Short mmCIF file of C-alpha atoms and ligand atoms in Angstrom, two decimals:
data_model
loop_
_atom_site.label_atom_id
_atom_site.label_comp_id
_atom_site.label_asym_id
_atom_site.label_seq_id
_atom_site.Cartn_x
_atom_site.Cartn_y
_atom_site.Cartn_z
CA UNK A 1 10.90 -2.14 -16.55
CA UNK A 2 8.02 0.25 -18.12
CA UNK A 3 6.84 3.58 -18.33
CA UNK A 4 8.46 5.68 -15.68
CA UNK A 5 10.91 3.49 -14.33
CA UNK A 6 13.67 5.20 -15.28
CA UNK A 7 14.65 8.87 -14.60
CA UNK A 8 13.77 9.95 -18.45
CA UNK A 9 10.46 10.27 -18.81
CA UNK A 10 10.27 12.32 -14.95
CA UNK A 11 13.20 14.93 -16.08
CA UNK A 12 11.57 15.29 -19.28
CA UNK A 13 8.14 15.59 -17.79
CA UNK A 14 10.13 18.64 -15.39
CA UNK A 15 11.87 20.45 -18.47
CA UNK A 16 8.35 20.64 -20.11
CA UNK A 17 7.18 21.93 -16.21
CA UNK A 18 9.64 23.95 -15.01
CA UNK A 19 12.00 24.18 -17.86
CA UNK A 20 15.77 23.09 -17.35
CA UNK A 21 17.21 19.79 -15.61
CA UNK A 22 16.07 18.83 -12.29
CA UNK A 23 18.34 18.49 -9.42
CA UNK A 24 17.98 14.90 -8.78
CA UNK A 25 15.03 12.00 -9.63
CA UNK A 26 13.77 9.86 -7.00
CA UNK A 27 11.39 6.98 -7.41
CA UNK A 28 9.70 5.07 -4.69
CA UNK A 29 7.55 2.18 -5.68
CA UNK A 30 3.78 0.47 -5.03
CA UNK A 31 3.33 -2.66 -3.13
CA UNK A 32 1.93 -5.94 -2.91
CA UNK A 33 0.68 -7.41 0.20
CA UNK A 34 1.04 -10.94 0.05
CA UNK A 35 -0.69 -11.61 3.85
CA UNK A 36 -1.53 -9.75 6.49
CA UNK A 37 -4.13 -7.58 6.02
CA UNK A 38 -5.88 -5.20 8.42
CA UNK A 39 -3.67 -6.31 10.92
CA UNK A 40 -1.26 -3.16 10.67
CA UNK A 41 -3.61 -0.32 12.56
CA UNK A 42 -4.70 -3.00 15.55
CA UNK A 43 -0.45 -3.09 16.04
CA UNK A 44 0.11 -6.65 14.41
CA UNK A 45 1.69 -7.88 11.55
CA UNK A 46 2.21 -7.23 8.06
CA UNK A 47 3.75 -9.28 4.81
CA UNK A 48 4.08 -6.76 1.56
CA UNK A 49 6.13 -6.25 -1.11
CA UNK A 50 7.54 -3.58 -3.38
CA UNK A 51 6.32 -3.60 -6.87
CA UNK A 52 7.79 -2.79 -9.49
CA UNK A 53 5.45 0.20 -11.03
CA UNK A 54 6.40 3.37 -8.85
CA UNK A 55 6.23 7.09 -8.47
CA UNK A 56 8.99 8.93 -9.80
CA UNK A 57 9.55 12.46 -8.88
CA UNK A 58 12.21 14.96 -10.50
CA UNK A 59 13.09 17.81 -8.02
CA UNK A 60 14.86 20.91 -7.79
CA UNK A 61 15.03 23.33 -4.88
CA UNK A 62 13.19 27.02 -5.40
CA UNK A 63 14.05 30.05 -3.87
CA UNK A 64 10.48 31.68 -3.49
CA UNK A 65 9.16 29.57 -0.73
CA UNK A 66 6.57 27.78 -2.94
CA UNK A 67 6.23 23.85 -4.11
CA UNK A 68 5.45 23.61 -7.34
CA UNK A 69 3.90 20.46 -8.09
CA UNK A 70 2.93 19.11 -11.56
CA UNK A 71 1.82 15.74 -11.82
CA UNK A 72 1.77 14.00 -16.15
CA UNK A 73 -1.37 11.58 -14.51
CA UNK A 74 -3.41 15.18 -14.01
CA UNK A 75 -2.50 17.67 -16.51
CA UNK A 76 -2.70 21.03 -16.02
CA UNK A 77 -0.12 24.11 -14.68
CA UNK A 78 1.52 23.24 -11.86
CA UNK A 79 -0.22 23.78 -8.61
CA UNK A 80 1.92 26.58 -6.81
CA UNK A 81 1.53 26.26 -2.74
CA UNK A 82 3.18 28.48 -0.15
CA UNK A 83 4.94 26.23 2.00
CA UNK A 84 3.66 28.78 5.12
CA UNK A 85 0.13 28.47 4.11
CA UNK A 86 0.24 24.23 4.22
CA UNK A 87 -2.14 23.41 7.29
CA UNK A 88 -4.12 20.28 7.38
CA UNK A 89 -7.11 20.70 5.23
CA UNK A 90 -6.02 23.50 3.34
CA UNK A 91 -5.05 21.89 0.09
CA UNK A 92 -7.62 18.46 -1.53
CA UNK A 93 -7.38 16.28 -4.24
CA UNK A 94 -3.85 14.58 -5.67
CA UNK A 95 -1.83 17.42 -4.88
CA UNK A 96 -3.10 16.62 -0.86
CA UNK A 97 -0.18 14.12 -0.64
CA UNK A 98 2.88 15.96 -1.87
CA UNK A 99 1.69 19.02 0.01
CA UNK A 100 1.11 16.68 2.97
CA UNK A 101 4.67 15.15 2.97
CA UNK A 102 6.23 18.83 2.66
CA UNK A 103 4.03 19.90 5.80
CA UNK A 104 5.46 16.94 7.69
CA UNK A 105 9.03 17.68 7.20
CA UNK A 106 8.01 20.40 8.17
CA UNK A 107 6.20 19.87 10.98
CA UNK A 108 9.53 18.06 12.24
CA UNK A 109 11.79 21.11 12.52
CA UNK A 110 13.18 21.19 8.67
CA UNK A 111 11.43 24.50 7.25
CA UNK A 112 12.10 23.11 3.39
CA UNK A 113 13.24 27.09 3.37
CA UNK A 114 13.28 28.00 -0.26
CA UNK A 115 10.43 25.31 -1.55
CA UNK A 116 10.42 22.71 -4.20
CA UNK A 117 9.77 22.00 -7.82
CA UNK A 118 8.47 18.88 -7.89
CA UNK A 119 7.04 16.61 -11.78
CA UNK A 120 5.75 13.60 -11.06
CA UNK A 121 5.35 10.51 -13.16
CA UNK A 122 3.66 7.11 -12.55
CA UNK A 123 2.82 3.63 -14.01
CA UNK A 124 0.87 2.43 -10.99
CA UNK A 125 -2.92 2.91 -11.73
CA UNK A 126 -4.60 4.69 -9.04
CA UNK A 127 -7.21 3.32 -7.36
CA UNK A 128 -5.97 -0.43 -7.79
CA UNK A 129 -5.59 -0.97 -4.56
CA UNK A 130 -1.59 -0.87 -4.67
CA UNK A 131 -0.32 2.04 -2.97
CA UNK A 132 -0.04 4.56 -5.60
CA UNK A 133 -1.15 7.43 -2.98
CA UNK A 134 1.72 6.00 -0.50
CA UNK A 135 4.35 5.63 -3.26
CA UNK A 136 3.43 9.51 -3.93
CA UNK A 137 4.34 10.54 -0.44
CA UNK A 138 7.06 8.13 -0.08
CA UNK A 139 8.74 9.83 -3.10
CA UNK A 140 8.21 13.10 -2.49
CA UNK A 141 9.33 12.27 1.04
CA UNK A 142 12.98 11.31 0.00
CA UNK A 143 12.72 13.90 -2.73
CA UNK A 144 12.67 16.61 -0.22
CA UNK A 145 15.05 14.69 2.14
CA UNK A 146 17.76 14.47 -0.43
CA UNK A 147 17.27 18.27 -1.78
CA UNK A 148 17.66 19.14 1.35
CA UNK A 149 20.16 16.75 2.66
CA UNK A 150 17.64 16.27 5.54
CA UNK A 151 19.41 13.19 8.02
CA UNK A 152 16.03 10.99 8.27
CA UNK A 153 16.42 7.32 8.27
CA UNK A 154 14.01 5.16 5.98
CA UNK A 155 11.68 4.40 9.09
CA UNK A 156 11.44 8.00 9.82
CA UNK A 157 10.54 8.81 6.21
CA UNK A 158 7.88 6.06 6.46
CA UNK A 159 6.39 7.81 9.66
CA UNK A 160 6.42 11.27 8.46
CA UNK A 161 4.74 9.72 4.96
CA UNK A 162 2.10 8.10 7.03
CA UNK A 163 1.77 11.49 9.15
CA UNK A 164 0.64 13.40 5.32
CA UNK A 165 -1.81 10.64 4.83
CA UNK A 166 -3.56 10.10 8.21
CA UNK A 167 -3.28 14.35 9.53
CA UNK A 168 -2.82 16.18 6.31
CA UNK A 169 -4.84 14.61 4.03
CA UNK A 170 -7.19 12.97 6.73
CA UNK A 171 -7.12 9.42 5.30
CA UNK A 172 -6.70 7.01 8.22
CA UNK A 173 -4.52 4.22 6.97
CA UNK A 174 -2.13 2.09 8.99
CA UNK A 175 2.07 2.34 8.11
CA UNK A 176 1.73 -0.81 6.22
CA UNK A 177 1.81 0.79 2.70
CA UNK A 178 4.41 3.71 3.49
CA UNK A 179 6.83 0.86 5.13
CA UNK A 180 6.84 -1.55 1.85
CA UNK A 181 7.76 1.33 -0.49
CA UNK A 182 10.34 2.46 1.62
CA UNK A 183 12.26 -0.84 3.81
CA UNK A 184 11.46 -3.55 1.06
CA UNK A 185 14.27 -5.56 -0.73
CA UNK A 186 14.27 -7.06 -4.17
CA UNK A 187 13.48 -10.74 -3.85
CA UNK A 188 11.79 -10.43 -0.43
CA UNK A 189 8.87 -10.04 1.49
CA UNK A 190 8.71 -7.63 4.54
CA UNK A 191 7.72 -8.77 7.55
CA UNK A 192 6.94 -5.46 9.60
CA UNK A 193 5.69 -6.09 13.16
CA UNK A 194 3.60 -2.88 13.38
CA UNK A 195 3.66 -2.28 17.38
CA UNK A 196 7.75 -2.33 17.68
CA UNK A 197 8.55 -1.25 14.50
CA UNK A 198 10.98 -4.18 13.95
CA UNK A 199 11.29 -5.44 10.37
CA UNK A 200 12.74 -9.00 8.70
CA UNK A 201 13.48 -9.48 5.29
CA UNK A 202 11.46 -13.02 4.31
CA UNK A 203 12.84 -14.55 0.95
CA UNK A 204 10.51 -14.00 -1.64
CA UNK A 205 11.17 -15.90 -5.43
CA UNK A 206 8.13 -16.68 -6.75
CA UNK A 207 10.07 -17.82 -10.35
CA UNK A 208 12.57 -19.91 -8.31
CA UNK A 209 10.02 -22.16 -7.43
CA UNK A 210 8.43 -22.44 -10.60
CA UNK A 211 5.24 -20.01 -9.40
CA UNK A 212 4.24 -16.65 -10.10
CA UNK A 213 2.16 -13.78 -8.57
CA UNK A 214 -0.10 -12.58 -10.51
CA UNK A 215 -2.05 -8.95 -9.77
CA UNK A 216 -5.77 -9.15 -10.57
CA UNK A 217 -6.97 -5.32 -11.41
CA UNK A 218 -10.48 -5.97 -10.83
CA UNK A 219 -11.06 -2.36 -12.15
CA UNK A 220 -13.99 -1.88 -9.15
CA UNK A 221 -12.41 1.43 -8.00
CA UNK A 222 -12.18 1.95 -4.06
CA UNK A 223 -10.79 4.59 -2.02
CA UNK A 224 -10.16 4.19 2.02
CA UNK A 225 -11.44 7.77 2.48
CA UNK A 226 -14.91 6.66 1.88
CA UNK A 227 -16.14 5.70 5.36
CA UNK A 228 -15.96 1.92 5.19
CA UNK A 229 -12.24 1.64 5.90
CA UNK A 230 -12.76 3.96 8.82
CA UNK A 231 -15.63 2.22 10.65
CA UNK A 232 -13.54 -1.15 10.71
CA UNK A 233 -10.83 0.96 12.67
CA UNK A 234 -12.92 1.50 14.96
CA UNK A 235 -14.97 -1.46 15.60
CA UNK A 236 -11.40 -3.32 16.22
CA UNK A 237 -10.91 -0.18 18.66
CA UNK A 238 -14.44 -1.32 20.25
CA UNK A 239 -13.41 -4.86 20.56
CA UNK A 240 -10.13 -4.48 22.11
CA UNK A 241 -11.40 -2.41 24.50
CA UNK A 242 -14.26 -4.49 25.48
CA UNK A 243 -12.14 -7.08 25.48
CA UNK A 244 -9.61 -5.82 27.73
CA UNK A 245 -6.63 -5.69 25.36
CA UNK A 246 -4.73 -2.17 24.20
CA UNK A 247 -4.94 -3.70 20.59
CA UNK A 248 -6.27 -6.98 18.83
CA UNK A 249 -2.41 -8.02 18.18
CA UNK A 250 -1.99 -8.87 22.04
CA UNK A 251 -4.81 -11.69 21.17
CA UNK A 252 -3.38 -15.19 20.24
CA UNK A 253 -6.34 -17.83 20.31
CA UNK A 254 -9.33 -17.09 18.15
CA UNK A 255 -10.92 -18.38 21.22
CA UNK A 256 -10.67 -14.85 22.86
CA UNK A 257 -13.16 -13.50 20.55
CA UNK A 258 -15.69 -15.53 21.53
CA UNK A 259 -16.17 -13.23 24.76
CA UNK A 260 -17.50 -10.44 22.68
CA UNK A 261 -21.16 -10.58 22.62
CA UNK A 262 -22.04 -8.32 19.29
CA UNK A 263 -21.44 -10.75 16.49
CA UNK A 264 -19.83 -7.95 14.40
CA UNK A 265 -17.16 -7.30 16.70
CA UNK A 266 -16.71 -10.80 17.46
CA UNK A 267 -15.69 -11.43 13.52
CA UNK A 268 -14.08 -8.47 13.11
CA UNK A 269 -11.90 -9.54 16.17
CA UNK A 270 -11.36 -13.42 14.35
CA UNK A 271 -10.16 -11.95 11.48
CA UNK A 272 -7.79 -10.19 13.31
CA UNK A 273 -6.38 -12.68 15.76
CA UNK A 274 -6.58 -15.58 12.62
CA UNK A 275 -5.01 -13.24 10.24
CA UNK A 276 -1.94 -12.54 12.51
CA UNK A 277 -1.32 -16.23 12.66
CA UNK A 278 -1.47 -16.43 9.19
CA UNK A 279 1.42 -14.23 8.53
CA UNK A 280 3.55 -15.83 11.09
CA UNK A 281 2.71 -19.56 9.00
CA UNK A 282 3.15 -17.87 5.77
CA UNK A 283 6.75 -16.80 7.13
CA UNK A 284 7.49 -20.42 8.36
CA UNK A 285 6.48 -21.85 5.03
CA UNK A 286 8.69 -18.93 2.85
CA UNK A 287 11.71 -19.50 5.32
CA UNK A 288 11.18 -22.95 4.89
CA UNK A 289 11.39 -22.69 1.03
CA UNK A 290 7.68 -23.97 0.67
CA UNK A 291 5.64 -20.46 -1.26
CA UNK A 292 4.14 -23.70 -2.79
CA UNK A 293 2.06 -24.03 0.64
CA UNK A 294 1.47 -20.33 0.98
CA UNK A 295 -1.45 -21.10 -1.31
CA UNK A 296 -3.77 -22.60 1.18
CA UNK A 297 -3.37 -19.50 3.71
CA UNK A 298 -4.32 -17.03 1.02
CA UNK A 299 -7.33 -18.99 0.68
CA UNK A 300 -8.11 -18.66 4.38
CA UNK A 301 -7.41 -15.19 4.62
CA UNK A 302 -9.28 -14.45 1.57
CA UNK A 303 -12.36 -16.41 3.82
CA UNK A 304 -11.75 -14.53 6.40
CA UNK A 305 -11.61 -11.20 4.75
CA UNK A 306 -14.81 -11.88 3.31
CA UNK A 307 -16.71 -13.31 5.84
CA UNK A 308 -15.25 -12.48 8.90
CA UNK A 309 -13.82 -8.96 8.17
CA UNK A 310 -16.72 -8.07 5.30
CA UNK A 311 -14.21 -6.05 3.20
CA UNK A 312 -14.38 -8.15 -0.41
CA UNK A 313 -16.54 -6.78 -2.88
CA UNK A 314 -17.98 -9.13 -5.58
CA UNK A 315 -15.41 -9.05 -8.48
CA UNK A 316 -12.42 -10.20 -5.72
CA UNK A 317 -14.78 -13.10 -4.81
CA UNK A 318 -15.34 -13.68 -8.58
CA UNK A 319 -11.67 -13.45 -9.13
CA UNK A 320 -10.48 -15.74 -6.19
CA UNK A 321 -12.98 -18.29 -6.97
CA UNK A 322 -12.28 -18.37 -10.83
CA UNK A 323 -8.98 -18.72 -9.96
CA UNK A 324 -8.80 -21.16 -7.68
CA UNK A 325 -11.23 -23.55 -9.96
CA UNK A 326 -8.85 -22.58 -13.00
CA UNK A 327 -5.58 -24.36 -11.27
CA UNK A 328 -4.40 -21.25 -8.87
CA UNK A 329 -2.08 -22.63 -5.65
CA UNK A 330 -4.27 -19.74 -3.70
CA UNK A 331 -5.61 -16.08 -4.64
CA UNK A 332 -7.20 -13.54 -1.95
CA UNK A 333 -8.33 -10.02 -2.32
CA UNK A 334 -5.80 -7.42 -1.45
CA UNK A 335 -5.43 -3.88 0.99
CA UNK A 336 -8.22 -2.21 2.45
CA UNK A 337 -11.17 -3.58 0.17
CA UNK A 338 -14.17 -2.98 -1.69
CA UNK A 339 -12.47 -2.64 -4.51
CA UNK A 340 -9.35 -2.42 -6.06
CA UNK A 341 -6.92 -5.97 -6.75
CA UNK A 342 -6.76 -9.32 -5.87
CA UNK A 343 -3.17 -11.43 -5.16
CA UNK A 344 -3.18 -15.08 -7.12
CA UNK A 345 0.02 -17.60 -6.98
CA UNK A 346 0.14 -19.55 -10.06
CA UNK A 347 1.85 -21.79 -11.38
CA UNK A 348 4.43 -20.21 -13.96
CA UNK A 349 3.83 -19.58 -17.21
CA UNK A 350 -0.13 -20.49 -16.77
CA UNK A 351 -2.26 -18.61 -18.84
CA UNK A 352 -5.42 -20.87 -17.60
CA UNK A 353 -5.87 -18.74 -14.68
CA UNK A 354 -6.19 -15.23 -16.23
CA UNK A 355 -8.03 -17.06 -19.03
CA UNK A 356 -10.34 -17.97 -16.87
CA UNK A 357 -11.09 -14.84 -14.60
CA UNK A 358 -11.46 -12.76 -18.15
CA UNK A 359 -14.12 -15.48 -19.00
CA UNK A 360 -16.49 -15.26 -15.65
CA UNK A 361 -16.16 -11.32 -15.75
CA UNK A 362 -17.48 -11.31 -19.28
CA UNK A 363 -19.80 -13.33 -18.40
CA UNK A 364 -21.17 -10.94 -15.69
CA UNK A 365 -20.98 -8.07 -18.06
CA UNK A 366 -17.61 -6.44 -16.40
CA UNK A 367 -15.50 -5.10 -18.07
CA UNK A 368 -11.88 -7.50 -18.47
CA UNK A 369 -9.73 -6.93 -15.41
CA UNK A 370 -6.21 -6.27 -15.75
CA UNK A 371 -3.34 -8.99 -15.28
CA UNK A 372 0.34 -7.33 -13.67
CA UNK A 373 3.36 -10.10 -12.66
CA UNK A 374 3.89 -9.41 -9.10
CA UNK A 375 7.98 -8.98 -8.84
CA UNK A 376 9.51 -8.55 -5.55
CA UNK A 377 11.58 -5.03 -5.86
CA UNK A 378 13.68 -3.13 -4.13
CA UNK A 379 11.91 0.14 -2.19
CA UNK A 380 12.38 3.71 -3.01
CA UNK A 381 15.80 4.72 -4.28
CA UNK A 382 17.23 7.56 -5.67
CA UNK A 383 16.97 7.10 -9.96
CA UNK A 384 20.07 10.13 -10.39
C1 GAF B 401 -4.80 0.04 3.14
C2 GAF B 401 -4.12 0.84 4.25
F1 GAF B 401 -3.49 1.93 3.72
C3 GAF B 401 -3.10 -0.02 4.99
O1 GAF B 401 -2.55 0.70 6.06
C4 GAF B 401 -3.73 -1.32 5.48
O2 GAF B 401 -4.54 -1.09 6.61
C5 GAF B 401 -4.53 -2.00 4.35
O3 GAF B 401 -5.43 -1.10 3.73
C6 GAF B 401 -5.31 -3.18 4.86
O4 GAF B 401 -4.45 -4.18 5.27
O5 GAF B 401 -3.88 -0.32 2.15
#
């Protein structure tokens, strides 16, 4: 494991803080999503994975009514916040999500009384497209549960996570990301049905059949504050309601779409019904011990993302493509898009497929993008 995967590097980031040894460490990690992709907000389902690279946060209880917050990715003094002055909008930037988390607990009837010292460490890069903004709340979340011996179940933690993001820090993302780094298992995917709640564990072991995943940082930065992430909410909104449906999930045929007259809504709606079937396949194939097969269904969903769903931005399409031609089983763009990481299975060991996306980058002019071995983790856990 690197960088801050263990609890050293997060206590000693605290002593240098706060001074002294924190209470306890807690790490929660980023994810993968391996299919399933802007199917979580229109109530379908979802396939991630916990990563690896995490968020680690060293804690220790105050008694001044303040979290203290200092984070070794922005240096600086700790931010000091009130806990009674956190109301939605009141605090911006990276320090948003902590602040966000504490507001939630306390928004459900734990007042965090005394506050929280909280040094965070990470080896997720931001902006990659894997969850480093969830896998901040998610560990800050069971940070604050376990100072305070709070009695919130995993699922709960995931909710009050997503609450931060979506009314704190005004970011409208789905429970997809908050879900993986909380409820995954090593070696698995999750399956998450995002109306009921209801998970499965889905066998996940990429090296036991002789393949790997391979993370393709395409280093175009994205973030799904900017507008674009929003306006696809709400054009699935607009075509489940014209369509007569409380959400695109209750759609089966791609058929159904065809009833939409606005072209837009009418992709936007085939992505959505085509994508949920393509978890459910990519669930018969893993349970059926074939990942080998999975291949072809990233390559529709990667289609469908970028034709249907208009979310890929060029250096995904560069990187699928490359891929693909270079010997890859199947490769698609990943999370909310325009920019961030693509997903490619690979045969093990194969350096022909990096090889190759480095070569069509440089050829562009872009900058190399950066290669990460995709290993199915467990989610958050406590580090000490
Ligand atoms: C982002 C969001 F945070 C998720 O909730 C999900 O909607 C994803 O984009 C797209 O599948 O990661």
């Amino acid at each position: 494991m690197s960088g801050a995967a263990g609890a050293g590097p997060a206590e000693r980031w605290f002593a240098d803080r706060f001074g002294g040894r924190p209470e306890g460490v807690w790490r929660a990690p980023g994810r993968a999503n391996l299919i399933g992709e802007h199917t979580d907000y229109n109530q379908g389902w979802v396939l991630p994975f916990a990563l690896h690279l995490g968020v680690t946060v060293a804690a220790s209880r105050r008694d001044d009514g303040v979290l203290a917050i200092a984070s070794r990715q922005a240096p600086g003094a700790p931010v000091g916040l009130p806990l009674a002055t956190l109301v939605p909008g009141a605090v911006t930037g990276w320090a948003a999500y902590p602040a966000g988390v504490a507001w939630a607990v306390r928004e459900t009837g734990h007042p965090l009384a005394g506050g929280a010292s909280l040094a965070i460490e990470s080896d997720l890069p931001q902006g990659a497209g894997l969850s480093s903004s969830a896998a901040l709340e998610c560990a800050t979340a069971l940070a604050l549960a376990g100072l305070y011996g709070l009695d919130l179940s995993r699922p709960e933690l995931a909710a009050l996570a997503w609450r931060a993001e979506n009314d704190f820090v005004g970011v409208p993302s789905g429970i997809m990301d908050q879900s993986a780094s909380l409820l995954s298992r090593a070696g698995h995917a999750l399956l998450l049905d995002c109306r009921s709640g209801e998970t499965t564990d889905v066998p996940l072991d990429p090296a036991g059949a002789g393949l790997g995943l391979v993370i393709v940082d395409t280093g175009a930065r994205h973030a799904l504050g900017d507008g674009r992430y929003a306006e696809r909410r709400r054009e699935c909104d607009r075509a489940a309601a014209l369509l007569g449906v409380t959400s695109l999930r209750e759609l089966t045929s791609p058929a159904a779409a065809a009833g939409l007259a606005d072209s837009v809504l009418r992709r936007r709606a085939r992505h959505v019904i085509t994508e949920n079937a393509r978890v459910q396949e990519t669930v018969t194939l893993l349970t059926g011990g074939d990942l080998a097969g999975v291949g072809a269904v990233l390559r529709a969903s990667h289609a469908s993302l970028r034709d249907d769903f208009e979310v890929s931005w060029p250096e995904a399409d560069v990187a699928v493509d490359a891929a693909t031609a270079a010997g890859a089983l199947g490769a698609r763009m990943m999370g909310g898009g325009f920019g961030g990481s693509a997903l490619a299975l690979v045969p093990a060991g194969q350096r022909a497929v990096s090889a190759a996306i480095t070569a069509e980058f440089g050829r562009r002019g872009w900058p190399p993008p950066g290669f990460v071995r995709a290993v199915p983790s467990a989610g958050a856990l406590r580090v000490r």
